[in-house]
Every structure is written in C-alpha cells, then in structure tokens.
XYZ file of C-alpha atoms in Angstrom:
641
model
C 1.106 -96.037 82.869
C 1.546 -92.718 84.657
C 4.846 -90.875 84.964
C 5.828 -92.255 88.372
C 5.111 -95.843 87.320
C 7.153 -95.405 84.153
C 10.100 -94.052 86.129
C 10.103 -97.263 88.223
C 10.538 -99.317 85.026
C 13.656 -97.461 83.812
C 16.770 -99.658 83.501
C 19.669 -99.232 85.914
C 22.098 -98.444 83.075
C 23.859 -95.370 81.648
C 21.836 -93.228 79.303
C 19.998 -90.019 78.559
C 16.473 -89.190 79.678
C 14.034 -86.747 78.076
C 11.052 -85.234 79.868
C 8.071 -84.318 77.667
C 4.977 -82.185 78.179
C 1.386 -82.784 77.085
C 2.205 -81.536 73.565
C 4.953 -84.190 73.283
C 7.640 -81.488 73.323
C 10.953 -82.273 74.985
C 11.275 -79.818 77.872
C 14.344 -81.212 79.629
C 17.281 -83.489 78.689
C 19.593 -85.053 81.280
C 22.231 -87.790 81.491
C 22.813 -90.464 84.116
C 25.163 -93.295 85.058
C 22.082 -95.075 86.403
C 18.843 -93.940 84.774
C 16.507 -95.477 87.346
C 18.267 -94.036 90.400
C 18.810 -90.625 88.874
C 15.298 -90.034 87.636
C 13.723 -91.403 90.829
C 15.823 -89.092 93.004
C 15.136 -86.169 90.715
C 11.396 -86.780 90.950
C 11.563 -86.890 94.739
C 13.755 -83.806 94.832
C 11.442 -81.878 92.576
C 8.341 -82.884 94.550
C 9.799 -81.134 97.628
C 11.404 -78.228 95.775
C 10.364 -74.633 95.632
C 7.771 -73.447 93.133
C 10.269 -72.510 90.442
C 12.109 -75.810 90.433
C 8.879 -77.793 90.642
C 7.421 -76.097 87.578
C 9.032 -78.656 85.278
C 7.425 -81.548 87.136
C 4.035 -79.901 86.875
C 4.468 -79.760 83.094
C 6.101 -83.170 82.555
C 3.695 -85.992 81.623
C 6.115 -88.486 80.099
C 9.771 -89.509 80.165
C 11.710 -91.187 77.392
C 15.246 -92.547 77.497
C 18.154 -93.727 75.312
C 20.662 -96.290 76.583
C 24.403 -95.943 75.922
C 27.483 -97.946 76.893
C 29.141 -95.501 79.284
C 28.975 -92.067 80.886
C 31.086 -90.380 78.201
C 28.672 -91.488 75.481
C 25.785 -90.237 77.639
C 27.465 -86.836 77.963
C 27.983 -86.536 74.194
C 24.425 -87.653 73.407
C 22.991 -85.257 75.989
C 24.823 -82.379 74.307
C 23.540 -83.325 70.831
C 19.936 -83.633 72.011
C 20.059 -80.281 73.811
C 21.358 -78.585 70.650
C 18.703 -80.270 68.479
C 15.650 -79.958 70.738
C 16.533 -76.767 72.670
C 14.522 -77.775 75.768
C 13.424 -74.717 77.697
C 14.376 -76.159 81.112
C 17.992 -76.749 80.065
C 20.652 -74.070 80.213
C 21.145 -73.226 76.534
C 24.155 -71.614 74.936
C 23.032 -68.272 73.566
C 25.562 -65.628 72.651
C 25.868 -62.736 70.244
C 29.197 -63.915 68.887
C 30.313 -67.178 67.360
C 33.660 -67.649 65.711
C 33.881 -68.292 61.992
C 35.192 -71.199 59.968
C 36.430 -71.244 56.396
C 34.382 -73.708 54.361
C 35.481 -75.393 51.149
C 32.421 -76.864 49.377
C 34.117 -80.021 48.123
C 30.805 -81.691 47.204
C 30.142 -79.066 44.508
C 31.079 -79.366 40.849
C 33.161 -76.198 41.227
C 33.978 -75.829 44.953
C 33.755 -72.380 46.527
C 35.248 -70.829 49.649
C 32.971 -69.298 52.283
C 33.242 -67.883 55.765
C 30.595 -69.545 57.922
C 29.627 -70.046 61.553
C 27.500 -73.138 60.981
C 29.051 -76.609 60.877
C 27.074 -79.058 58.737
C 27.504 -82.608 57.502
C 27.138 -81.626 53.848
C 30.321 -82.965 52.285
C 32.171 -79.678 52.730
C 35.502 -79.241 54.523
C 35.538 -76.836 57.478
C 38.675 -75.157 58.835
C 38.850 -73.166 62.057
C 37.543 -71.630 64.216
C 39.673 -68.526 63.712
C 40.573 -65.979 66.395
C 40.002 -63.087 66.053
C 36.963 -63.350 63.802
C 38.348 -61.182 61.017
C 41.214 -63.648 60.520
C 38.820 -65.990 58.689
C 37.933 -63.190 56.275
C 41.589 -62.406 55.683
C 42.271 -66.068 54.917
C 39.268 -66.275 52.557
C 40.457 -63.081 50.862
C 43.928 -64.601 50.443
C 42.391 -67.702 48.835
C 40.350 -65.528 46.431
C 43.415 -63.522 45.511
C 45.925 -66.357 45.354
C 43.968 -69.458 44.314
C 41.101 -67.655 42.507
C 38.283 -69.677 44.098
C 34.972 -67.769 44.313
C 32.588 -67.225 47.240
C 29.613 -65.918 45.264
C 26.050 -67.231 45.611
C 25.751 -68.241 41.938
C 24.570 -71.723 41.030
C 27.648 -73.145 39.285
C 25.762 -76.192 38.036
C 24.854 -74.076 35.008
C 26.622 -71.466 32.867
C 25.905 -67.733 32.660
C 26.312 -65.355 29.707
C 29.029 -63.222 31.322
C 31.275 -63.262 34.417
C 31.022 -60.829 37.312
C 33.523 -58.204 38.396
C 35.526 -60.713 40.484
C 36.755 -62.430 37.305
C 37.950 -59.188 35.727
C 39.913 -58.135 38.832
C 41.558 -61.602 38.862
C 39.975 -62.989 42.003
C 38.044 -65.808 40.362
C 38.742 -68.362 37.625
C 35.310 -67.723 36.111
C 33.671 -71.179 36.304
C 30.289 -69.512 35.814
C 31.009 -68.911 32.092
C 31.813 -71.745 29.729
C 35.382 -71.717 28.392
C 36.968 -69.326 30.913
C 38.619 -72.154 32.855
C 39.035 -75.906 32.643
C 38.047 -78.568 35.217
C 41.709 -79.557 35.529
C 42.897 -76.024 36.296
C 40.082 -75.558 38.779
C 40.864 -78.833 40.570
C 44.500 -77.759 40.854
C 43.447 -74.529 42.592
C 41.148 -76.475 44.928
C 44.007 -78.833 45.873
C 46.286 -75.879 46.581
C 43.644 -74.216 48.751
C 43.101 -77.479 50.645
C 46.799 -77.873 51.405
C 46.971 -74.255 52.537
C 43.933 -74.550 54.836
C 45.116 -77.883 56.264
C 48.452 -76.337 57.189
C 50.433 -78.540 54.778
C 52.670 -75.643 53.844
C 55.693 -77.806 53.059
C 53.748 -79.927 50.565
C 52.230 -76.831 48.991
C 55.610 -75.117 48.664
C 57.121 -78.179 46.966
C 54.204 -78.366 44.524
C 54.394 -74.655 43.685
C 58.182 -74.826 43.271
C 57.850 -77.699 40.792
C 55.128 -75.950 38.799
C 57.104 -72.699 38.722
C 60.148 -74.486 37.302
C 58.048 -76.343 34.712
C 56.405 -73.087 33.589
C 59.800 -71.375 33.312
C 61.193 -74.285 31.265
C 58.181 -73.983 28.929
C 58.862 -70.205 28.686
C 55.467 -69.453 30.294
C 57.007 -66.624 32.254
C 53.772 -64.947 33.344
C 52.530 -68.214 34.854
C 55.921 -68.826 36.472
C 55.796 -65.352 38.039
C 52.345 -66.112 39.441
C 53.659 -69.288 41.096
C 56.689 -67.384 42.400
C 54.534 -64.705 44.072
C 52.268 -67.348 45.559
C 55.281 -69.263 46.849
C 56.597 -66.139 48.594
C 53.204 -65.496 50.232
C 52.862 -69.079 51.505
C 56.439 -69.091 52.800
C 55.906 -65.860 54.772
C 52.671 -67.139 56.319
C 54.299 -70.449 57.239
C 57.135 -68.663 59.025
C 54.687 -66.572 61.081
C 52.821 -69.710 62.124
C 56.068 -71.380 63.259
C 56.869 -68.378 65.476
C 53.360 -68.265 66.991
C 53.169 -71.952 67.869
C 56.674 -72.051 69.345
C 55.847 -69.758 72.276
C 53.161 -71.378 74.477
C 50.217 -73.735 74.323
C 46.711 -72.457 73.737
C 44.204 -71.975 76.557
C 40.686 -70.662 77.170
C 39.974 -68.710 80.369
C 36.466 -68.219 81.833
C 35.075 -65.715 84.336
C 31.542 -64.764 85.343
C 29.343 -62.246 87.162
C 25.844 -63.084 88.468
C 23.109 -60.854 89.938
C 19.320 -61.036 90.201
C 18.929 -64.165 88.089
C 21.035 -62.703 85.251
C 24.473 -63.943 84.282
C 27.359 -62.652 82.177
C 30.277 -64.935 81.284
C 33.497 -63.818 79.611
C 35.802 -66.169 77.724
C 39.379 -65.162 76.910
C 41.010 -67.011 74.023
C 44.759 -67.298 74.608
C 46.766 -68.372 71.596
C 50.542 -68.572 71.711
C 50.513 -67.177 75.260
C 48.611 -64.025 74.246
C 44.962 -63.033 74.664
C 43.791 -62.746 71.054
C 40.055 -62.257 71.567
C 37.212 -62.135 74.055
C 33.766 -63.720 73.858
C 30.656 -62.850 75.883
C 27.704 -64.993 76.962
C 24.509 -63.770 78.614
C 21.531 -65.428 80.279
C 18.364 -63.755 81.556
C 15.870 -65.178 84.069
C 18.384 -67.890 84.855
C 17.293 -68.543 88.428
C 14.696 -71.197 87.605
C 16.997 -73.057 85.210
C 20.131 -73.066 87.332
C 18.250 -74.177 90.447
C 16.807 -77.074 88.521
C 20.130 -78.067 86.979
C 21.709 -78.038 90.436
C 18.871 -80.064 91.932
C 19.229 -82.895 89.410
C 23.035 -82.913 89.228
C 25.276 -85.834 90.111
C 25.164 -85.066 93.839
C 21.372 -85.185 93.867
C 21.208 -88.930 93.168
C 20.103 -91.086 96.092
C 22.370 -93.912 95.012
C 22.777 -96.660 92.490
C 20.516 -99.153 94.284
C 16.940 -98.948 93.079
C 15.620 -100.551 96.282
C 16.800 -97.683 98.465
C 13.981 -96.255 100.657
C 11.993 -93.420 99.139
C 12.446 -90.979 101.979
C 11.663 -87.329 101.309
C 14.650 -85.727 99.650
C 16.223 -82.469 100.672
C 14.856 -79.228 99.350
C 16.456 -77.993 96.118
C 19.490 -75.849 96.795
C 19.013 -72.147 96.871
C 21.283 -69.450 95.511
C 23.412 -69.432 92.387
C 25.112 -72.664 91.260
C 27.798 -71.673 88.770
C 29.015 -75.251 88.405
C 25.769 -76.323 86.736
C 26.033 -73.435 84.292
C 29.663 -74.129 83.360
C 28.945 -77.827 82.978
C 26.216 -77.037 80.419
C 28.255 -74.264 78.764
C 31.427 -76.289 78.181
C 29.556 -79.267 76.759
C 27.723 -77.140 74.205
C 30.790 -75.050 73.455
C 33.432 -77.728 72.859
C 31.833 -81.078 72.040
C 31.725 -81.635 68.254
C 34.110 -78.730 67.613
C 37.061 -79.244 65.282
C 39.471 -77.569 67.662
C 39.687 -77.573 71.467
C 42.556 -75.841 73.309
C 44.847 -77.926 75.480
C 43.790 -76.161 78.682
C 40.523 -74.636 79.906
C 40.629 -72.550 83.110
C 37.400 -72.217 85.108
C 36.439 -70.179 88.194
C 34.400 -73.033 89.755
C 34.332 -76.804 89.970
C 31.559 -79.004 88.526
C 30.839 -82.687 89.021
C 31.338 -84.173 85.552
C 34.526 -82.209 84.812
C 36.768 -85.335 84.598
C 34.315 -87.090 82.270
C 34.105 -84.065 79.979
C 37.911 -83.672 79.931
C 38.300 -87.335 78.956
C 35.689 -87.000 76.200
C 37.324 -83.872 74.761
C 40.732 -85.572 74.881
C 39.326 -88.494 72.922
C 37.661 -86.292 70.297
C 40.485 -83.758 69.811
C 43.384 -86.219 69.611
C 45.413 -84.394 72.278
C 45.205 -84.095 76.037
C 42.656 -81.541 77.251
C 42.852 -80.328 80.860
C 39.910 -78.565 82.509
C 41.421 -76.862 85.567
C 40.164 -74.664 88.405
C 43.242 -72.656 89.515
C 43.208 -71.348 93.083
C 46.329 -69.190 93.134
C 49.122 -67.750 91.045
C 49.174 -66.324 87.539
C 46.476 -68.651 86.229
C 44.049 -67.616 88.950
C 44.833 -63.996 88.115
C 43.739 -64.679 84.532
C 40.463 -66.177 85.771
C 39.908 -63.137 88.024
C 40.625 -60.822 85.098
C 37.988 -62.633 83.032
C 35.594 -62.193 85.971
C 36.248 -58.444 86.099
C 35.503 -58.186 82.400
C 32.339 -60.234 82.928
C 31.218 -57.632 85.501
C 31.740 -54.907 82.907
C 29.789 -56.936 80.344
C 26.984 -57.428 82.882
C 26.760 -53.683 83.492
C 26.623 -52.895 79.798
C 23.942 -55.496 79.063
C 21.734 -55.427 82.151
C 22.276 -51.999 83.735
C 21.271 -50.180 80.535
C 24.780 -48.857 79.965
C 24.818 -48.352 76.208
C 27.873 -50.002 74.628
C 29.909 -47.909 72.237
C 28.758 -47.585 68.660
C 31.923 -49.291 67.452
C 31.300 -52.246 69.783
C 27.790 -52.646 68.349
C 29.146 -52.429 64.801
C 31.777 -55.052 65.561
C 29.121 -57.361 67.035
C 26.914 -56.838 63.997
C 29.859 -57.678 61.739
C 30.509 -60.878 63.691
C 26.889 -62.025 63.818
C 26.096 -61.390 60.142
C 29.590 -62.397 58.950
C 30.137 -59.130 57.104
C 33.498 -58.777 55.356
C 33.979 -55.280 56.772
C 32.795 -53.122 59.651
C 29.232 -52.037 58.764
C 29.286 -48.331 57.944
C 26.033 -48.101 56.011
C 22.828 -50.152 56.071
C 20.031 -49.674 53.525
C 16.684 -51.176 54.558
C 13.606 -51.781 52.363
C 9.928 -52.288 53.163
C 6.768 -52.694 51.058
C 3.416 -51.144 52.044
C -0.090 -51.446 50.566
C -3.698 -52.252 51.422
C -4.899 -55.309 49.486
C -2.608 -54.390 46.601
C -3.837 -50.799 46.288
C -1.336 -47.920 46.120
C 1.674 -50.231 46.617
C 4.777 -48.290 47.615
C 8.233 -49.046 48.988
C 10.624 -47.255 51.280
C 14.383 -47.250 51.671
C 15.912 -45.851 54.851
C 19.608 -45.476 55.589
C 21.620 -46.010 58.755
C 25.143 -44.656 58.499
C 27.898 -44.539 61.118
C 25.588 -44.835 64.100
C 22.627 -42.672 63.045
C 19.722 -42.605 60.615
C 20.624 -40.501 57.570
C 17.278 -39.018 56.495
C 18.748 -37.078 53.590
C 19.393 -40.409 51.840
C 15.903 -41.868 52.393
C 14.085 -42.828 49.190
C 10.420 -43.484 48.319
C 9.294 -45.728 45.464
C 5.921 -46.046 43.780
C 5.646 -49.589 42.439
C 5.139 -49.404 38.679
C 5.285 -52.916 37.220
C 3.293 -54.982 39.737
C -0.467 -55.279 39.904
C -2.384 -56.706 42.842
C -0.883 -58.208 45.991
C 2.662 -59.416 45.222
C 5.188 -58.309 47.823
C 7.887 -60.501 46.303
C 7.653 -58.957 42.839
C 7.422 -55.483 44.406
C 10.599 -56.090 46.390
C 12.359 -57.361 43.266
C 11.351 -54.209 41.371
C 12.464 -51.730 44.009
C 15.829 -53.441 44.647
C 16.481 -53.562 40.898
C 15.626 -49.863 40.503
C 17.740 -48.791 43.449
C 20.950 -50.653 42.658
C 20.856 -50.320 38.897
C 20.942 -46.579 39.557
C 23.767 -47.022 42.091
C 25.747 -48.834 39.391
C 24.966 -46.246 36.714
C 26.073 -43.373 38.953
C 29.164 -45.197 40.235
C 28.063 -45.005 43.861
C 29.351 -47.339 46.577
C 27.227 -50.295 47.667
C 26.136 -50.422 51.327
C 27.797 -52.656 53.901
C 24.478 -54.470 54.320
C 21.110 -54.558 52.567
C 18.373 -55.314 55.097
C 14.910 -56.479 54.026
C 11.823 -56.111 56.202
C 10.221 -59.521 55.711
C 10.804 -63.252 55.585
C 12.419 -65.685 53.196
C 10.225 -64.771 50.212
C 11.216 -61.109 50.298
C 14.853 -62.064 50.944
C 15.043 -64.357 47.904
C 13.310 -61.764 45.718
C 15.928 -59.170 46.656
C 18.706 -61.724 46.063
C 17.341 -62.502 42.603
C 17.352 -58.804 41.718
C 20.945 -58.392 42.911
C 22.056 -61.483 41.006
C 20.553 -60.134 37.773
C 22.614 -56.978 38.324
C 25.789 -59.033 38.851
C 26.026 -58.141 42.555
C 26.643 -61.688 43.741
C 28.820 -60.903 46.775
C 26.648 -58.197 48.339
C 25.786 -58.945 52.023
C 22.018 -59.368 52.321
C 19.744 -60.217 55.255
C 16.109 -59.956 56.317
C 14.272 -59.769 59.625
C 10.861 -61.374 60.117
C 8.435 -59.251 62.144
C 6.799 -61.718 64.525
C 9.590 -64.061 65.518
C 12.354 -61.456 65.088
C 14.392 -64.075 63.225
C 17.279 -62.772 61.152
C 17.842 -64.625 57.879
C 21.280 -64.255 56.317
C 21.246 -64.920 52.573
C 23.165 -68.091 51.840
C 22.464 -69.529 55.303
C 18.684 -69.326 55.460
C 18.387 -72.778 57.057
C 19.986 -71.436 60.240
C 18.183 -68.204 61.184
C 19.915 -66.062 63.778
C 18.064 -65.652 67.081
C 19.301 -62.849 69.338
C 18.352 -62.178 72.934
C 15.752 -59.480 73.408
C 18.272 -57.277 75.247
C 20.929 -57.604 72.552
C 22.150 -54.172 71.340
C 22.611 -55.670 67.868
C 18.964 -56.751 67.774
C 17.934 -53.294 68.958
C 19.909 -51.709 66.113
C 18.371 -53.999 63.481
C 14.880 -53.431 64.924
C 15.430 -49.678 64.946
C 16.386 -49.625 61.264
C 13.559 -52.034 60.356
C 10.950 -50.038 62.288
C 12.077 -46.810 60.643
C 11.699 -48.319 57.170
C 8.226 -49.549 58.130
C 7.242 -46.111 59.459
C 8.537 -44.359 56.349
C 6.702 -46.776 54.041
C 3.429 -46.462 55.988
C 3.585 -42.664 55.909
C 4.201 -42.625 52.159
C 1.420 -45.124 51.560
C -0.944 -43.018 53.677
C -0.122 -39.910 51.647
C -0.673 -41.759 48.383
C -4.006 -43.028 49.653
C -5.056 -39.533 50.760
C -4.142 -38.178 47.343
C -6.181 -40.926 45.703
C -9.178 -40.266 47.971
C -8.878 -36.527 47.485
C -8.722 -36.868 43.718
C -11.702 -39.168 43.485
C -13.781 -37.003 45.841
C -13.361 -33.707 43.950
C -13.318 -35.195 40.461
C -16.687 -36.805 41.163
C -18.396 -33.410 41.445
C -20.036 -32.115 38.222
C -18.057 -29.260 36.708
C -14.798 -30.073 38.549
C -11.936 -31.254 36.364
C -8.225 -31.756 36.974
C -7.363 -28.058 36.627
C -10.193 -26.927 38.917
C -9.208 -29.537 41.506
C -5.590 -28.319 41.463
C -6.709 -24.689 41.821
C -8.915 -25.543 44.817
C -6.219 -27.564 46.634
C -3.562 -24.909 46.028
C -5.874 -22.173 47.308
C -7.365 -23.926 50.359
C -4.421 -26.209 51.155
C -6.318 -29.446 51.755
C -9.509 -31.319 50.972
C -10.809 -30.703 54.490
C -10.478 -26.927 54.021
C -12.450 -27.181 50.779
C -15.156 -29.106 52.633
C -15.346 -26.451 55.356
C -15.370 -23.441 52.998
C -18.594 -21.434 52.675
C -20.202 -20.570 49.354
C -18.624 -17.097 49.197
C -15.111 -18.465 49.662
C -15.653 -21.079 46.955
C -17.086 -18.496 44.547
C -13.885 -16.447 44.913
C -11.907 -19.346 43.403
C -14.258 -21.023 40.898
C -17.356 -19.959 38.900
C -20.645 -19.510 40.761
C -22.325 -22.622 39.332
C -19.298 -24.847 40.143
C -19.049 -23.352 43.647
C -22.727 -24.156 44.275
C -22.180 -27.747 43.089
C -19.149 -28.178 45.378
C -20.979 -26.650 48.352
C -24.046 -28.805 47.740
C -21.888 -31.964 47.471
C -20.223 -31.477 50.841
C -23.288 -30.151 52.689
C -25.964 -32.524 51.423
C -25.996 -34.434 54.682
C -26.518 -31.262 56.710
C -29.343 -30.109 54.455
C -31.043 -33.508 54.599
C -30.790 -33.473 58.377
C -32.612 -30.117 58.579
C -35.433 -30.995 56.131
C -37.674 -32.823 58.638
C -37.336 -29.944 61.075
C -38.202 -27.367 58.408
C -41.228 -29.415 57.373
C -42.712 -29.529 60.890
C-alpha cells in the first residue's frame, strides 16, 4: 500500500499522525480533529506547494497514527511526541536558557538536593521553575545551610572512610560516613526541606517551634538555638512571599522579530506585577518549517467529510506565519510543566489557542488565559517584548557581539553553575598510538585566555593508548597541587572529550574529595556538552550561540596547546634517536651539537669543517657521512661512468 492509499484508510477521528522517511525516522508530527480529512488536505496542499514546503512530501514514504478521545488529548500527545522524536520538519523549541528546578531525590536511601533543568519520572520531587535562575541556587544553598542535606555526586549507597569539607563547615549531615548521622535524624531534615519547598511554612514553623521547646526542656540548648535560628529564617522568607503574592497575578509576555528566515522571540516573566527575568529563543532557516506548519494548520483542512471532491488545493501561504510558531512554542514550553502563569500575552493569534488554554487550565489546576491584547498597557508590554526581541535578533544574527558578562551569565544558566564563571580550566590529551602521550591545560579567565597559567603535562604512569587513565592522572596531579598550595578551584573544569574522559576526571576529583566541583566535557564531532551528573541529557546549542563559541574557543585552544607540546616531544625523541644512532655520538656530544647549531636540521646541513670545530675529527667525519650518505650514493654511478 503506497502513501496515498494509506491516507485514504485513515479513520475520521481525533488523533496524531506521524510522517516517516525511508529510514523509518519520524520527520513530522501533527494533530487533527479528523485524521482522514486533515492528512488528505495536507497531501493535496503539499503537492501544489512551493519547493520548500513540498520537500517533506518528497521524503515521506509512510504515515502512522495514534487515536485519542478528543482534541485536547491530541494536542498533549503531539507535544510529547515532538519532544521525544524531535522531527526535523516540526518547529522545535531550542533556546540557550532554561529555568532551573530544585530536585529532592526522594527515591534515594539518603535524599539529596540538586538544582536541575531536566524533569524526569525518577521518583524525585521537583520544585520550580524559579525566576530569576539564581533563585534556585539560593534556595538550594539555604537548604544546605539550614537542613544540612547534601548535593554532592557521591554514591550514598555505600560508606566512605572520611567526610568531605561540607560536613566540617556544617552544611551536610555526613551520611557518607558511618556513624555521623542516623536515619531518623536524616529523615527529619528531609521532611523539613519538603515542607519548605512545598510552601507549607505554617506547618514547618509549628514543627520547629515544638522541637525547639522540647530541646530547651531537655536542656539541649545548642540544638534549641539551631531550631530558633531556623525558625527565624523560615518566618522571614514566609513574610516576603506573602508580600510578593499579594500584589498582582503572574503573567508571561511574548514578543518577536523576524527577518530573512531567522526569528528571535523574547519572553518576559512577570511575577507579582514586576518583570523578574527575560528569556530568549532563536530559530535559523525557519522559512521552510514555518511555511509547512502554516500550510497544514487548522485552516488548511478541506473539511470533515471524507467524500469531499479532491480539487487542487491552494498554494501554500507565503511570508512569515507567526501564529504557527507561537502555537508550537507554547505547547512545548508549558505542557507538562509544574507551573503555568495565569495569563500569557501574545503578539499574534493562532488557531488552537482556546484548546491549548483549556488543556493548560486542566493541568495546572487554575484558569489559564492566553490573550492577544490590541491596545492599552498590556499591548505596550507585548510591544516592549518585541523591541527587546529586535535587539536580541541584532546581537545573534547581525554579528553584534554580546557583552562578556551576558555570555558569562548564559554560560552559568546553561551549565547550572553556582556562580558566575570567572575561570575555566580545560584539559586535552594528545598522542600518536600511545607514543609520547602528553596533556595540556589552558585557562580562560574573565573573558580572555590567560597564557601565563597554561600548563603542560608529560604522562608518567600510563603505558599504551589509554586516554581515560591519562586524563585521570593529569586531573589528579593538577588539583592535588591546587589543594596543597591552597589555591582556588576554577568555576568550571572543561574536558575535551566524551563521557569516558568526563567520568575519568570525575573519579580523580572524587578521590581528592572535590565532590561539588562543576565539571563538563564537549565531544568533538557532535559538539554535545555533557554536564557531570546529568550525562543522560547532553546540552545541544545552536551553531550561532555565543556560549557554544566560547566553549569551542577554549576547547580548541587546549587542543592546539596539546598538539604543539606533543609535536615538540616527538621532535625531541626523533632528534635524540637520530644523533645517538651515529657511532661515537653520546648524550654529551649530542647536547653539545644541538646547543652549538641550534637544531638537528642545522647539524644535518653543516659541512665537515663546521662539525670538526665542535667535535673530534673522527666523530665529525662519522656525522657528516651519516647525513650525506644518500648524496654520495647518488653520485657514485655518475663517477663510475
């Protein structure tokens, strides 16, 4: 059954359809109230469309579908499939900034607290997202300081011989070492952290008040003072939250700027009536995708009746169709999120806006309005977001370099660094089939490469080809010395390589007790960024991203520095073996020759008189004969004629 015949057999019911290519890859996902009518009209539309829009139909060889009960279920399923399959003909949400959540790993024996941007169904509890992004880090820091729950990467299913620094500075209960805490005390801290993160401040205050009084009655005054201080902190935070939520409802405001197939969208997050943060989205080469999305939208259907005549459909619309983009953007941005604001303001209308608003209302538990204001203060906010989108467009696509601080802030957001990155140390390994293995460390600091801090390492403990062991050795050597000399650790350690090199570096840091050090790697071919602790979700940045350019620049410099050092080591090896192979030339004679002539090539080019001035006559003749044997052999036939 060919594609057109299969389309005629589709049921006239709500559902999601998936187009596939010859490799059985899903290349487009769409939803429909009536699968048969929608896909038939879309096929007709595409057959008459321009070359760009028709490219999908030239690739598609099969269509699959999933039936659902209603249009809202179709919308939700469409969103999930787009996120899972990432079809290249759909408009995909790609941005350099995602907002963080605080995660409590309740499924673990000893739960930890992390800041994360990835929501998973892993038994953990997620709280957020938090605006601005650094608020999540402040909350996690408060939990470390107040409830003493760790965020280290240690495997707490087993015990270790000694605790790390976090235990000694009283920011961790020390579950990694047997006897430092009890399961009961740890569970109490987890319950307190849960109540705090869930906003149950009243319950938490009552519990702390009771425990403080019990400790005072038992004359455990130090423990009572701890509960008192914690009670004061929680009370102050609760009062601030009451003030913030009493002012105005929350809203998200969108604006956009489009030129030459490239789009910039700005999103303002308004919380308590104030703009608390801004988010940017970018798409390149969007023209083909947005034309296709517009061509197969709700208005493109020929009707619900499958027997309608198959007259040639109108040509796909030309120009930019912002509604199709915002329809795709809002679905991917809000569906399945823990929190959705009560109001979303858009610059343009799109067809399935009421369906999406109803779905978000159902999922969030409160009414969600998606509005397109045309006048007044709300329209002014949308226009302001559009003006900022124009500025973002210029910075990204007109080669206007963003400020160094803006790049640092983006890097902090993307890699979830606890502080603004001031210093990055990057490592690379270089060798040829295991010979002369060396490593490099380059340093980026406050916007520039700091060559005075570069370091070279000759690998000492590894034989043969073993990049993982080599990386473990060099990271151990570097940071054991940093600890011995009392130096400050970098904001980020970057590894040139994939998961193997990343885990080797992590193992070395763990053995040194550096369990909270930010660590990432970048793979050469795919340019995937792996963040240690979240390796299952590699970070993919757009090729124009300034953050990607910064990471590539540091990575490429470490590679260059390692290659140059390896080349010098190899030249030294070749030079040594060449001279030491000549009869009468030992280590001292070799050194004297190199110091006098400057290089092996100069020794090769020296005449007999010049050599005799440095070494004895017999040795000079042997050296000259060694390097000029080929020339002499070439002249022998001529001399014999």
